[in-house]
Short mmCIF file of C-alpha atoms in Angstrom, two decimals:
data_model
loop_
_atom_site.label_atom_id
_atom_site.label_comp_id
_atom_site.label_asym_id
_atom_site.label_seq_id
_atom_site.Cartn_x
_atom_site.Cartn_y
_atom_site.Cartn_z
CA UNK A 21 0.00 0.00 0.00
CA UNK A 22 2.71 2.39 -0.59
CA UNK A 23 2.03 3.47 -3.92
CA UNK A 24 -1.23 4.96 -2.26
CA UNK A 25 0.82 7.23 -0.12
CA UNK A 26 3.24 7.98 -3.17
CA UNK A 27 0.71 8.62 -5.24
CA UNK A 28 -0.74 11.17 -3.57
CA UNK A 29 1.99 13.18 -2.58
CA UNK A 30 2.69 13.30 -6.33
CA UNK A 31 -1.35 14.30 -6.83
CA UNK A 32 -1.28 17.18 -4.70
CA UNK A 33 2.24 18.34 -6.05
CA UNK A 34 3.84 19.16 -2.82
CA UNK A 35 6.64 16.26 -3.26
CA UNK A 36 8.97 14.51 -5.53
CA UNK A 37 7.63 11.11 -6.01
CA UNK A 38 10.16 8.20 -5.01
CA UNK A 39 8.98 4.74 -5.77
CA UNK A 40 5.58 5.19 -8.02
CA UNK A 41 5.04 2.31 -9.75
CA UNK A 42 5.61 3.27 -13.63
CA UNK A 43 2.21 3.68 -15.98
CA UNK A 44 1.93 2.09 -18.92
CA UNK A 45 -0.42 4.09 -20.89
CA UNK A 46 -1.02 1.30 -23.33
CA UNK A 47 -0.80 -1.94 -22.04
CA UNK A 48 1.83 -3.72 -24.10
CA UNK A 49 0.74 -7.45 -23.12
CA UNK A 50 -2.94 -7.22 -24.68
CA UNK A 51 -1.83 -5.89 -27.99
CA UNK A 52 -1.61 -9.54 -29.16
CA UNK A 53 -5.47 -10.31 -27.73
CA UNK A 54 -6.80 -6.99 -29.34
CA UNK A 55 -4.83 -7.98 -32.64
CA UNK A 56 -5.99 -11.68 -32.77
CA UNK A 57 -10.03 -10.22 -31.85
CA UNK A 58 -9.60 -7.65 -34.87
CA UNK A 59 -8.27 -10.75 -37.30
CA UNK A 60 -11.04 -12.43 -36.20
CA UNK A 61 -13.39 -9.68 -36.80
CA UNK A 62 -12.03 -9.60 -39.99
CA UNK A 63 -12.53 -12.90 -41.03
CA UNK A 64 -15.99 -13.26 -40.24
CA UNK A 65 -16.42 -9.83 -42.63
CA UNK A 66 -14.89 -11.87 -45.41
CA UNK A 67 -16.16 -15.02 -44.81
CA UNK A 68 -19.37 -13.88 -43.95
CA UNK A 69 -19.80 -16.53 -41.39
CA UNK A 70 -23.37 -15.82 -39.68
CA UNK A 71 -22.39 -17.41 -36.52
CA UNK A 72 -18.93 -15.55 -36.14
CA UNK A 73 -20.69 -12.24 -37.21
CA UNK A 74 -23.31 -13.11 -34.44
CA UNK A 75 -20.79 -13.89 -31.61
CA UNK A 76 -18.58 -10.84 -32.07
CA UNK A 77 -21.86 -8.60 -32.44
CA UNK A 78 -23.69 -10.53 -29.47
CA UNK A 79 -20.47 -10.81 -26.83
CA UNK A 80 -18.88 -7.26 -28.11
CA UNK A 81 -22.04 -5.69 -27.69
CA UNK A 82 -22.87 -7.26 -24.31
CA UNK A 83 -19.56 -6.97 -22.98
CA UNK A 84 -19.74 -2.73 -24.32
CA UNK A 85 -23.18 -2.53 -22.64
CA UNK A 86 -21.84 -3.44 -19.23
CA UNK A 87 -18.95 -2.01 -19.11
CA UNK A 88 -20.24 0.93 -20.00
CA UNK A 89 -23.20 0.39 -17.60
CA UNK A 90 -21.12 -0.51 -14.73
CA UNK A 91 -18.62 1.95 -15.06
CA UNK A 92 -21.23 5.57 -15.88
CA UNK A 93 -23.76 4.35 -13.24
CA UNK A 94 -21.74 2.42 -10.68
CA UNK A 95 -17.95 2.55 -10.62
CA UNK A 96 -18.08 6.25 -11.85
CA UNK A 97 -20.15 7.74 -8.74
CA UNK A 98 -17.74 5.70 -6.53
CA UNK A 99 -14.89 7.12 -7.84
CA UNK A 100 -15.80 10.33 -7.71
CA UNK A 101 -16.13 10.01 -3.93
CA UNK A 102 -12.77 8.57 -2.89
CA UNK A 103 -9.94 10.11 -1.40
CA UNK A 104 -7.37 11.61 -4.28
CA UNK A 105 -4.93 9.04 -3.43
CA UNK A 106 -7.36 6.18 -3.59
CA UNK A 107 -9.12 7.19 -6.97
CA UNK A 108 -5.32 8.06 -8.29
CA UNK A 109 -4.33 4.37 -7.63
CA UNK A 110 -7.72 3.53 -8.94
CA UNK A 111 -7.24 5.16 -11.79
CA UNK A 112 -3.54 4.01 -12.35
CA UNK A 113 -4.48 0.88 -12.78
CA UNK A 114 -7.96 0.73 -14.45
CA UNK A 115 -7.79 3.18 -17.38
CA UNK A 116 -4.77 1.58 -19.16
CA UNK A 117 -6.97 -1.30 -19.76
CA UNK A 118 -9.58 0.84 -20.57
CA UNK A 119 -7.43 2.24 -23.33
CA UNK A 120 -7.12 -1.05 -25.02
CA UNK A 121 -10.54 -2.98 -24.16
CA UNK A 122 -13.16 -0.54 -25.43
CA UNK A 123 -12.00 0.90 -28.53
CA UNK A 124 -11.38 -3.34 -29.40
CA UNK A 125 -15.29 -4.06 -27.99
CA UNK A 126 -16.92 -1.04 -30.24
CA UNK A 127 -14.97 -1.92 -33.49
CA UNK A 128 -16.04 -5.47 -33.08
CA UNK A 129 -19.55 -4.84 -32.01
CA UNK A 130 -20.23 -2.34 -34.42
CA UNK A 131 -18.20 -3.88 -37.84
CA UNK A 132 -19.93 -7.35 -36.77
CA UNK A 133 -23.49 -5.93 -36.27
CA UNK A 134 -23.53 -3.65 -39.85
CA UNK A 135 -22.29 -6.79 -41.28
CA UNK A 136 -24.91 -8.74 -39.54
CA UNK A 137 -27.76 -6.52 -40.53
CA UNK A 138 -26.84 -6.61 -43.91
CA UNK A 139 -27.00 -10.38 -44.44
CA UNK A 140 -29.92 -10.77 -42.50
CA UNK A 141 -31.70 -7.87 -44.64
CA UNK A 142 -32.81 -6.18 -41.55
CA UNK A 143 -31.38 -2.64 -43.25
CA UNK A 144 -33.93 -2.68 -46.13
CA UNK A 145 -36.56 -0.40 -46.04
CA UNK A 146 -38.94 -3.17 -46.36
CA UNK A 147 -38.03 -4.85 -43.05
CA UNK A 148 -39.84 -3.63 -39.81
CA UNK A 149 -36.49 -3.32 -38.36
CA UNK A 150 -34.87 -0.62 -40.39
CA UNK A 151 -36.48 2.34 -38.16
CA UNK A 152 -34.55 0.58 -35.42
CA UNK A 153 -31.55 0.05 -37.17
CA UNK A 154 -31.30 3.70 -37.57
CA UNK A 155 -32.55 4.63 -34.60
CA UNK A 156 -29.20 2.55 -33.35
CA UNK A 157 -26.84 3.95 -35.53
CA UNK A 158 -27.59 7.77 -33.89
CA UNK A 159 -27.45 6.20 -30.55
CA UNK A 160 -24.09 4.97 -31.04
CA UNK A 161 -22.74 8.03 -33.50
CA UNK A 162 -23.98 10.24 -30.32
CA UNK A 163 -22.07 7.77 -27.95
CA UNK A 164 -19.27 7.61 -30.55
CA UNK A 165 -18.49 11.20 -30.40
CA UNK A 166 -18.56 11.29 -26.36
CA UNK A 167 -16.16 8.26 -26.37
CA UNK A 168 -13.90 9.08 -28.38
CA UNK A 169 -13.93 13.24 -28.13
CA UNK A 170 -14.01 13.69 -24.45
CA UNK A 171 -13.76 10.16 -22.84
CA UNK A 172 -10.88 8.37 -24.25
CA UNK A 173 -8.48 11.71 -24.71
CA UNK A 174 -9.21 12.75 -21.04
CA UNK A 175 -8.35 8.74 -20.09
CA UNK A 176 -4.79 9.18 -21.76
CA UNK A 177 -4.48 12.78 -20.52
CA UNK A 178 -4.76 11.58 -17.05
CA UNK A 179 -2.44 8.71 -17.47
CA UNK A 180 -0.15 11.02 -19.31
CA UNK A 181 -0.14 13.37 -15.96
CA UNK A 182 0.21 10.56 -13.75
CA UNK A 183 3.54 9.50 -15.40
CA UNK A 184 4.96 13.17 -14.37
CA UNK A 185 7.15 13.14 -11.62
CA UNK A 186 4.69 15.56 -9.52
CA UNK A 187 1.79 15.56 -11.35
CA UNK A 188 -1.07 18.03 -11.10
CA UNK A 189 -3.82 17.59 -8.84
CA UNK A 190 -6.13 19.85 -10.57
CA UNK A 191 -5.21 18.10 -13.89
CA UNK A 192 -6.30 15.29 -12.47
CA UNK A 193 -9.14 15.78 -10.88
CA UNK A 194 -10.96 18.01 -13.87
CA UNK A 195 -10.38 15.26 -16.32
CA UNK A 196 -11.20 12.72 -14.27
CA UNK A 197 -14.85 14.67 -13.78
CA UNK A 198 -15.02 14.67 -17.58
CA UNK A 199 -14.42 11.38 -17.16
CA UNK A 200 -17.05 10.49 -14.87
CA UNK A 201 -19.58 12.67 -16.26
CA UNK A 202 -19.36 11.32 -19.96
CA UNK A 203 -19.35 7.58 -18.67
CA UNK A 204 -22.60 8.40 -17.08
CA UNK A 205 -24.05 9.50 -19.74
CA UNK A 206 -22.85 6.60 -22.01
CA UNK A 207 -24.05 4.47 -19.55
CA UNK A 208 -27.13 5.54 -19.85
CA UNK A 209 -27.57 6.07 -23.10
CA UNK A 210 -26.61 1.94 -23.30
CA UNK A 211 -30.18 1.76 -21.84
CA UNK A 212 -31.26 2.80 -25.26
CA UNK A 213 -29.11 0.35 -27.06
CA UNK A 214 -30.74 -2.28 -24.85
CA UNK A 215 -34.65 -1.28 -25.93
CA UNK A 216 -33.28 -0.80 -29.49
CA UNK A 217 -32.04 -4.45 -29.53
CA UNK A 218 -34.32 -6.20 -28.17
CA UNK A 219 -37.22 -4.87 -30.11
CA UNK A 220 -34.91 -5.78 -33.73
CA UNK A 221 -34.31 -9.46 -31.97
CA UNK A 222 -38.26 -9.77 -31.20
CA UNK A 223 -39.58 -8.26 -34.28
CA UNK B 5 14.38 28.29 5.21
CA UNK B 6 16.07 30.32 2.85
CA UNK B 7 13.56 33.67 3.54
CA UNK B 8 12.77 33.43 -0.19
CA UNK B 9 8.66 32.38 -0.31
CA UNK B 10 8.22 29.35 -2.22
CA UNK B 11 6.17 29.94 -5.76
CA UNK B 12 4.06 27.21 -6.30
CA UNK B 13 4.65 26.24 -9.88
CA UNK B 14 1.03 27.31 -11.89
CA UNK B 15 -1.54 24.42 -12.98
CA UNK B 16 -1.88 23.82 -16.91
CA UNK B 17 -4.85 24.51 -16.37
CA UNK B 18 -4.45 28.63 -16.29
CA UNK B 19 -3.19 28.64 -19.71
CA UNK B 20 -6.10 29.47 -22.40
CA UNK B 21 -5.91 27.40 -25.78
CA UNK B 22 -7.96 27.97 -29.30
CA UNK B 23 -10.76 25.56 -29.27
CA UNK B 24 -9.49 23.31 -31.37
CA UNK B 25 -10.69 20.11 -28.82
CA UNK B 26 -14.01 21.35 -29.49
CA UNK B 27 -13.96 22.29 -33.72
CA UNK B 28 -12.16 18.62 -34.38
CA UNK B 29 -14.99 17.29 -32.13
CA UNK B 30 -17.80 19.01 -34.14
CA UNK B 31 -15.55 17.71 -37.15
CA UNK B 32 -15.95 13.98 -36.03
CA UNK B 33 -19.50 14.24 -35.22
CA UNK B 34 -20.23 15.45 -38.86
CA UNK B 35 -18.62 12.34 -40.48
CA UNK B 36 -20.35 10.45 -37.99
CA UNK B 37 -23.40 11.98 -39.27
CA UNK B 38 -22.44 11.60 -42.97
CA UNK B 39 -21.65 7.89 -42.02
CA UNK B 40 -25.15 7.54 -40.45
CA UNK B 41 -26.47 8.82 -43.46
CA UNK B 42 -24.51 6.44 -45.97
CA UNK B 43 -25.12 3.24 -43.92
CA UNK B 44 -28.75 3.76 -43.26
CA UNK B 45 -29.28 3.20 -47.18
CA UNK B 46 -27.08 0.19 -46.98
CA UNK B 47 -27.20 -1.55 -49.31
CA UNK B 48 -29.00 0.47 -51.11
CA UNK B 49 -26.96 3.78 -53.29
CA UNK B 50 -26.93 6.43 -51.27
CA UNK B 51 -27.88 10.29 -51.88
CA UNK B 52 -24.48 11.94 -51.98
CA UNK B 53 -26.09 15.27 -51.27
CA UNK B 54 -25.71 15.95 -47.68
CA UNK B 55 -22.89 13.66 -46.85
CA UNK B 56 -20.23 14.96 -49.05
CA UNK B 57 -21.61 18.58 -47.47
CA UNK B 58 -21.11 17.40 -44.15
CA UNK B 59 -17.63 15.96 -45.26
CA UNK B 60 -16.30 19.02 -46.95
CA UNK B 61 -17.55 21.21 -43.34
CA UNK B 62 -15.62 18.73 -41.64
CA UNK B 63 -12.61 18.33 -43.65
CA UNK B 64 -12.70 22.75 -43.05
CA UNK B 65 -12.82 22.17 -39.19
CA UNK B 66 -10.77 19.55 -38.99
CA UNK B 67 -7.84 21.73 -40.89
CA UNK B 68 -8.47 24.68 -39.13
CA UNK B 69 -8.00 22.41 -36.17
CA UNK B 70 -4.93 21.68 -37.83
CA UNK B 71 -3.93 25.03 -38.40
CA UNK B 72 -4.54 26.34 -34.67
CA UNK B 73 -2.70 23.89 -33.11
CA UNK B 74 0.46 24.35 -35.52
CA UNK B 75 0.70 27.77 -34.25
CA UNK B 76 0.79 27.11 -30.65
CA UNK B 77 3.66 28.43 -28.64
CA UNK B 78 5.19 27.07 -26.40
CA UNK B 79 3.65 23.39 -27.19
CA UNK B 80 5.15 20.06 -25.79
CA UNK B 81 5.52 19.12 -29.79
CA UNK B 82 7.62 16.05 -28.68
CA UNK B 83 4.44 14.63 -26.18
CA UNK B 84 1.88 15.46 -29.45
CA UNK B 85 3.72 13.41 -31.77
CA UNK B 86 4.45 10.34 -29.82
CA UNK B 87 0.71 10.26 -28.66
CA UNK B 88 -0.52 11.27 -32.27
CA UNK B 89 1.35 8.70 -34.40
CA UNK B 90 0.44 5.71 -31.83
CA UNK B 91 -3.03 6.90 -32.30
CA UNK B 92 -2.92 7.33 -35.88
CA UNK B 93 -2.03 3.77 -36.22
CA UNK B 94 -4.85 2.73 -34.41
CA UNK B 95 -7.31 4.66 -36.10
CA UNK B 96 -5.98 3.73 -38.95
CA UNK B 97 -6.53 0.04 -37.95
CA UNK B 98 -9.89 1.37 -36.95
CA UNK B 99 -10.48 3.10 -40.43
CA UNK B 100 -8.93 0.24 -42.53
CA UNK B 101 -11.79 -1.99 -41.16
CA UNK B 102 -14.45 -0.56 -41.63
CA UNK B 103 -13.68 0.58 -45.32
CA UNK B 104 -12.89 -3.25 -45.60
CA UNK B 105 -16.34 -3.78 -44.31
CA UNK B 106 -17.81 -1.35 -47.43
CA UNK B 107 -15.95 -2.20 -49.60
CA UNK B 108 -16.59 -5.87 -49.27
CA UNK B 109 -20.46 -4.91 -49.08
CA UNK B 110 -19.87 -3.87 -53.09
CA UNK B 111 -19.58 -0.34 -52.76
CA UNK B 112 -18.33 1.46 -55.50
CA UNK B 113 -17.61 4.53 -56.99
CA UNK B 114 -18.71 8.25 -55.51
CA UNK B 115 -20.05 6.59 -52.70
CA UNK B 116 -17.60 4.28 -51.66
CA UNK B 117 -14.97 7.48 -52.14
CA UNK B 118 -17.20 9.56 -50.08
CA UNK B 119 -16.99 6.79 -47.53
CA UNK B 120 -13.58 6.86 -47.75
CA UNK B 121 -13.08 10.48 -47.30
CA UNK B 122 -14.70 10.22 -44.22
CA UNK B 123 -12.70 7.31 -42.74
CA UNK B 124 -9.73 9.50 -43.63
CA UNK B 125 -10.84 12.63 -41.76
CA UNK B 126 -12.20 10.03 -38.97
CA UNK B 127 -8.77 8.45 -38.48
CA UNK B 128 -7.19 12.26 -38.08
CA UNK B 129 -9.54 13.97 -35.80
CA UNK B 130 -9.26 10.97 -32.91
CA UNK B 131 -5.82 11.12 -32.70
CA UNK B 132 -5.42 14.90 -32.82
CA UNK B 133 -8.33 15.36 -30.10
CA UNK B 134 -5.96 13.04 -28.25
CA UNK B 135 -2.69 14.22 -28.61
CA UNK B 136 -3.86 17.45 -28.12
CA UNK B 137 -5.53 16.75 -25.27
CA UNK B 138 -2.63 15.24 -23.72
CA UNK B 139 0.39 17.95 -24.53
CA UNK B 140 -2.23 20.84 -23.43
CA UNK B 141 -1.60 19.46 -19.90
CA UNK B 142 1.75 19.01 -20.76
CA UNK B 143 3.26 22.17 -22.01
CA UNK B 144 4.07 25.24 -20.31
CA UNK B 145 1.36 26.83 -17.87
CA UNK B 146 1.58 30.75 -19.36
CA UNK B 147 4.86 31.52 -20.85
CA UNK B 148 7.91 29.98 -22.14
CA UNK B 149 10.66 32.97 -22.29
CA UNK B 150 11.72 34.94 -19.12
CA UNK B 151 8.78 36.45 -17.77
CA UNK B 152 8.53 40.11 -17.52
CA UNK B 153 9.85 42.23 -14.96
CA UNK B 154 6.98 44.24 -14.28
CA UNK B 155 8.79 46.28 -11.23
CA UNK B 156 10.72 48.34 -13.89
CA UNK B 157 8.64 51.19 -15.44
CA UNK B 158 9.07 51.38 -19.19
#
């Protein structure tokens, strides 16, 4: 429990840091996952395999849904109530695998799912689902935007100021309320994801 | 002690910036519109119409983006670059796949180079949100030459 006490002196400024453990911004050891989901991804697009398209949309999109549900509505209220140097260890060791798990999650869900809509015919105008479909795509192009405008850069920002020898508490702490704020409302927004894809699977 | 008063060194955060966070947002939320626009006709042809409008506003933003942040002094260039070019690759990754995706959907033609237009400006305006984003907090709080000396009347 060191770190905690190291970490915060180097929050608040007031010290050199001695023995913080270093932050890896991207974590080097998942590349290799991320790289074999995307190949994967990839081959179901060419092959046009319906089940492969079905499990990356189905477990991407579930997996996405959560995450992002857990982490706006539960893990980001938390947060914002700990103690600097609790929420800067927190933080420390959550967002680098932030960096690589949801960027990997959307591309799958989303290339799967177009691809998925497309061979089942559910984007022609004729089928009762193609008011849904689009009614998904703004969802996501809205959650798109927050993700990657405000969410992700302010993730890599933070990690970026935690790597400083004395990094800046007030750094810190306003991008980490960007943070919380835009999960939240990505979290709930996944709310309208779920209503939109369960009336398409029902229809 | 030394009798001198410590200066606590000033937060990033007093330094003002040009918007250019928020215009390369509004940038990527136009080609996310035009990309809304081009899939929901999938897999039918498109209207080009409003897309390649909403591409060429876009394209504008994103290189005024461009241009603002190239004039910045004093910028932590070094920071920017290393976080832009990892980026880059990985929206280019990013890009790559999903003109794959159109492209193996039989796209062709105005729309699929509309398409790709987008993809293009998409896989610049992440990375420079980012990399801006990050050597903002990075670079100098007001000033990078000696400061002033405001004691001495001129």
């Amino acid at each position: 429990m060191t770190n905690v006490g190291n970490m915060q002196a180097g929050v608040v400024g007031t010290a050199p840091v001695a023995a913080r453990p270093t932050i890896q911004v991207v974590p080097l050891r998942g590349l290799p996952i991320v790289a074999a989901v995307v190949a994967f991804v990839i081959a179901s697009i060419a092959g046009n395999w319906l089940w492969a398209l079905t499990f990356c949309h189905v477990v991407g999109g579930g997996l996405w849904t959560a995450i992002d549900l857990f982490v706006g509505l539960i893990v980001g209220p938390i947060l914002g109530r700990l103690s600097l140097a609790a929420r800067a260890e927190f933080t420390a060791r959550f967002m680098p695998k932030m960096v690589l798990l949801m960027p990997t999650l959307v591309l799958m869900t989303l290339a799967a799912g177009f691809q998925l809509a497309l061979k089942l015919g559910n984007l022609s105008p004729a089928s009762p689902n193609h008011g849904w479909l689009v009614a998904s795509f703004c969802v996501v192009g809205v959650m798109a935007v927050i993700a990657l405008g405000v969410l992700e850069p302010a993730n890599i920002a933070v990690l970026f100021e935690m790597r400083k020898p004395n990094p800046d508490g007030a750094v810190i702490a306003k991008l980490m309320r960007r943070f919380v704020l835009t999960a939240g409302i990505t979290g709930v927004m996944q709310v309208a994801t779920l209503i939109i894809m369960t009336r398409v699977a029902t229809q | 002690m030394t009798g001198v008063p410590a200066v606590a060194p000033e937060s990033a955060l007093s330094r003002r910036f040009p918007p250019v966070a928020g215009l390369t947002i509004v940038s990527l939320g136009l080609v996310v519109i035009g990309g809304i626009l081009m899939a929901s006709y999938a897999p039918r042809r498109p209207p080009l119409g409003v897309p390649v409008a909403v591409t060429l506003v876009s394209a504008v933003l994103l290189l005024v983006s461009g241009y603002l942040t190239s004039r910045l002094r004093p910028f932590d260039w070094d920071r920017f670059f290393l976080v832009f070019r990892w980026a880059l690759l990985a929206y280019v990754i990013s890009a790559g796949m999903i003109g794959f995706a159109f492209v193996k959907d039989h796209v062709r033609g105005a729309p699929l180079a509309v398409v790709l237009v987008m993809l293009v400006i998409f896989a610049l305006d992440v990375p420079l949100i980012i990399a801006f984003t990050v050597a903002r907090y990075s670079s100098p709080a007001v000033h990078a030459g000696p400061l002033p000396d405001l004691s001495q009347s001129a």
